[in-house]
Amino acid sequence: PVPMNAMSAPGLQPQQLQPQQFQLQQPGAPATPENYDAVAVPDWAKAWKHYRWEEAKEAWEKRDSLFIDARGQSEYDQAHIPGAISMPVSDFDASYKKYESKIKAAKHLITYCHGVGCQLSNKVAQKLWNDKGYRNVGSFFGGWPQWQEHHMPVESGPEPKR
C-alpha cells in the first residue's frame, strides 16, 4: 500500500489543511476549573454525576460525602484527600468489603483519581453503580491534580484519619 499524504488525498486542497487553533497554557501554569470542565465525559460514564471543582470542595467541607481514591495504594499512602478511602480498581472487592459500612453510611460517594484523561475514578464509580447498585455515586473530574492545585489539605498513610 502507498501511504497517502495531504497532497495526494483525493478532494483535498492544500489550503483546506489549516492547523486548528488551540489556546495553550504557559508551561507550569496551573490548570483552571474551566480546563477540566470542558473535557467530555465518556458515554459509558454518563449515568452518574461528575463533580466540578466547586461542587467537590463544597461536598468535602460539608463532611457528608465519602471521597474514594481510585489511584494505586502506594499513591494513596503518599498523599490523599483527608478522609478518603483507598479503592483501587484492581482491589475493588477487598476494598469494598473493608469499607462497606462507611460506604453505606455516606450521603454521597465521590470517586477521584489522576484527573482529566484518567478513567480510574469512573471505573470505580461504574462498579459501585452497576455491581453494587449505588445511585449516590459520582466522580470528581479534576481529581487529585485539581485538589493539589487549589492547595487543599492532604493527609498521608494507609488509612483515612478524618
Coordinates of C-alpha atoms in Angstrom, one line a residue:
P1 CA 0.0 0.0 0.0
V2 CA 1.1 3.5 -0.8
P3 CA 0.8 6.0 2.1
M4 CA -1.5 8.9 1.4
N5 CA -0.4 12.4 2.4
A6 CA -2.3 15.6 2.3
M7 CA -1.1 16.4 -1.2
S8 CA -2.3 13.1 -2.6
A9 CA -5.6 12.8 -0.7
P10 CA -8.5 12.9 -3.2
G11 CA -10.6 16.1 -3.0
L12 CA -8.3 17.9 -0.5
Q13 CA -6.6 21.1 -1.5
P14 CA -3.6 22.4 0.5
Q15 CA -5.4 25.5 1.6
Q16 CA -8.0 23.2 3.4
L17 CA -5.4 21.8 5.7
Q18 CA -5.1 24.7 8.2
P19 CA -3.9 23.8 11.7
Q20 CA -6.6 24.0 14.3
Q21 CA -6.4 26.9 16.7
F22 CA -5.7 25.9 20.2
Q23 CA -5.2 28.0 23.3
L24 CA -2.2 26.7 25.0
Q25 CA -1.3 27.3 28.6
Q26 CA 2.1 28.5 29.6
P27 CA 4.4 25.8 30.9
G28 CA 3.9 25.4 34.6
A29 CA 0.7 27.4 34.7
P30 CA -2.0 25.7 36.9
A31 CA -5.0 24.3 35.1
T32 CA -8.2 26.2 35.8
P33 CA -11.5 24.6 36.6
E34 CA -12.7 25.6 33.1
N35 CA -10.0 23.4 31.5
Y36 CA -11.2 20.4 33.4
D37 CA -14.9 21.0 32.9
A38 CA -14.5 21.4 29.1
V39 CA -13.4 17.7 28.7
A40 CA -16.2 15.4 27.6
V41 CA -17.4 12.6 29.8
P42 CA -17.2 9.2 28.0
D43 CA -20.6 7.8 27.0
W44 CA -20.2 4.8 29.3
A45 CA -19.7 7.1 32.3
K46 CA -22.7 9.4 31.8
A47 CA -25.1 7.6 34.2
W48 CA -23.5 9.2 37.4
K49 CA -22.8 12.7 38.4
H50 CA -19.4 14.3 37.5
Y51 CA -18.4 16.9 40.2
R52 CA -16.8 20.1 39.2
W53 CA -14.2 21.7 41.5
E54 CA -16.6 23.9 43.4
E55 CA -19.0 21.0 44.0
A56 CA -16.3 18.6 45.2
K57 CA -14.9 21.3 47.5
E58 CA -18.3 22.0 49.0
A59 CA -19.1 18.3 49.4
W60 CA -15.8 17.8 51.3
E61 CA -16.4 20.8 53.5
K62 CA -19.9 19.6 54.5
R63 CA -18.4 16.3 55.6
D64 CA -21.3 14.3 54.4
S65 CA -19.6 12.8 51.4
L66 CA -17.1 9.9 51.3
F67 CA -14.2 10.5 48.9
I68 CA -12.9 7.4 47.3
D69 CA -9.4 7.3 45.9
A70 CA -9.2 5.1 42.8
R71 CA -5.4 5.5 42.4
G72 CA -3.0 2.8 43.4
Q73 CA -2.5 2.0 47.1
S74 CA 1.1 3.4 47.2
E75 CA -0.1 6.7 45.7
Y76 CA -2.9 6.9 48.3
D77 CA -0.4 6.1 51.1
Q78 CA 1.8 9.0 50.0
A79 CA -1.0 11.6 50.0
H80 CA -4.8 11.8 49.5
I81 CA -7.8 13.9 50.3
P82 CA -8.4 13.9 54.0
G83 CA -11.0 11.2 55.0
A84 CA -10.8 9.5 51.6
I85 CA -10.7 5.7 51.5
S86 CA -8.5 3.8 49.1
M87 CA -10.3 1.7 46.5
P88 CA -8.0 0.8 43.5
V89 CA -9.9 -0.8 40.6
S90 CA -7.7 -3.8 40.8
D91 CA -8.6 -4.3 44.5
F92 CA -12.2 -3.2 44.4
D93 CA -13.8 -6.2 46.0
A94 CA -11.5 -6.4 49.0
S95 CA -11.7 -2.6 49.5
Y96 CA -15.4 -2.6 49.2
K97 CA -15.7 -5.3 51.9
K98 CA -13.2 -3.4 54.2
Y99 CA -15.1 -0.1 53.9
E100 CA -18.7 -1.3 53.3
S101 CA -20.1 0.3 56.4
K102 CA -18.5 3.7 55.6
I103 CA -19.8 3.5 52.0
K104 CA -23.3 2.6 53.1
A105 CA -23.3 5.5 55.7
A106 CA -22.2 8.2 53.3
K107 CA -24.7 10.6 51.8
H108 CA -22.6 10.9 48.6
L109 CA -19.8 8.8 47.2
I110 CA -17.2 10.8 45.2
T111 CA -14.5 8.9 43.4
Y112 CA -11.3 10.6 42.2
C113 CA -8.0 9.7 40.5
H114 CA -5.3 11.4 38.4
G115 CA -7.8 13.8 36.9
V116 CA -8.7 14.5 33.3
G117 CA -7.7 11.7 31.0
C118 CA -7.6 9.1 33.8
Q119 CA -10.6 6.9 33.9
L120 CA -9.9 5.0 37.2
S121 CA -12.4 7.1 39.2
N122 CA -15.1 6.4 36.5
K123 CA -14.3 2.7 36.6
V124 CA -14.7 2.6 40.4
A125 CA -17.9 4.7 40.1
Q126 CA -19.1 2.2 37.4
K127 CA -18.5 -0.7 39.7
L128 CA -20.4 1.0 42.6
W129 CA -23.2 1.9 40.2
N130 CA -23.5 -1.3 38.2
D131 CA -22.2 -4.0 40.6
K132 CA -23.4 -2.6 43.9
G133 CA -26.4 -0.6 42.9
Y134 CA -25.4 2.8 44.5
R135 CA -27.2 5.8 43.0
N136 CA -25.4 8.4 45.2
V137 CA -22.1 7.9 43.4
G138 CA -20.2 10.5 41.3
S139 CA -16.8 11.2 40.0
F140 CA -14.7 14.3 40.8
F141 CA -13.5 15.2 37.3
G142 CA -10.4 17.2 38.2
G143 CA -9.3 14.6 40.8
W144 CA -6.1 14.7 42.7
P145 CA -4.3 17.2 40.5
Q146 CA -7.0 19.8 40.9
W147 CA -7.2 19.2 44.6
Q148 CA -3.4 19.9 44.9
E149 CA -3.6 23.0 42.6
H150 CA -6.1 24.6 44.9
H151 CA -3.7 23.9 47.9
M152 CA -6.3 21.9 49.8
P153 CA -5.5 19.9 52.8
V154 CA -4.0 16.4 52.3
E155 CA -3.2 13.5 54.6
S156 CA -0.9 10.5 54.2
G157 CA -0.8 6.9 55.4
P158 CA -2.6 3.7 54.7
E159 CA -5.9 4.6 56.5
P160 CA -8.1 7.7 56.5
K161 CA -7.6 9.9 59.6
R162 CA -10.7 12.1 59.2

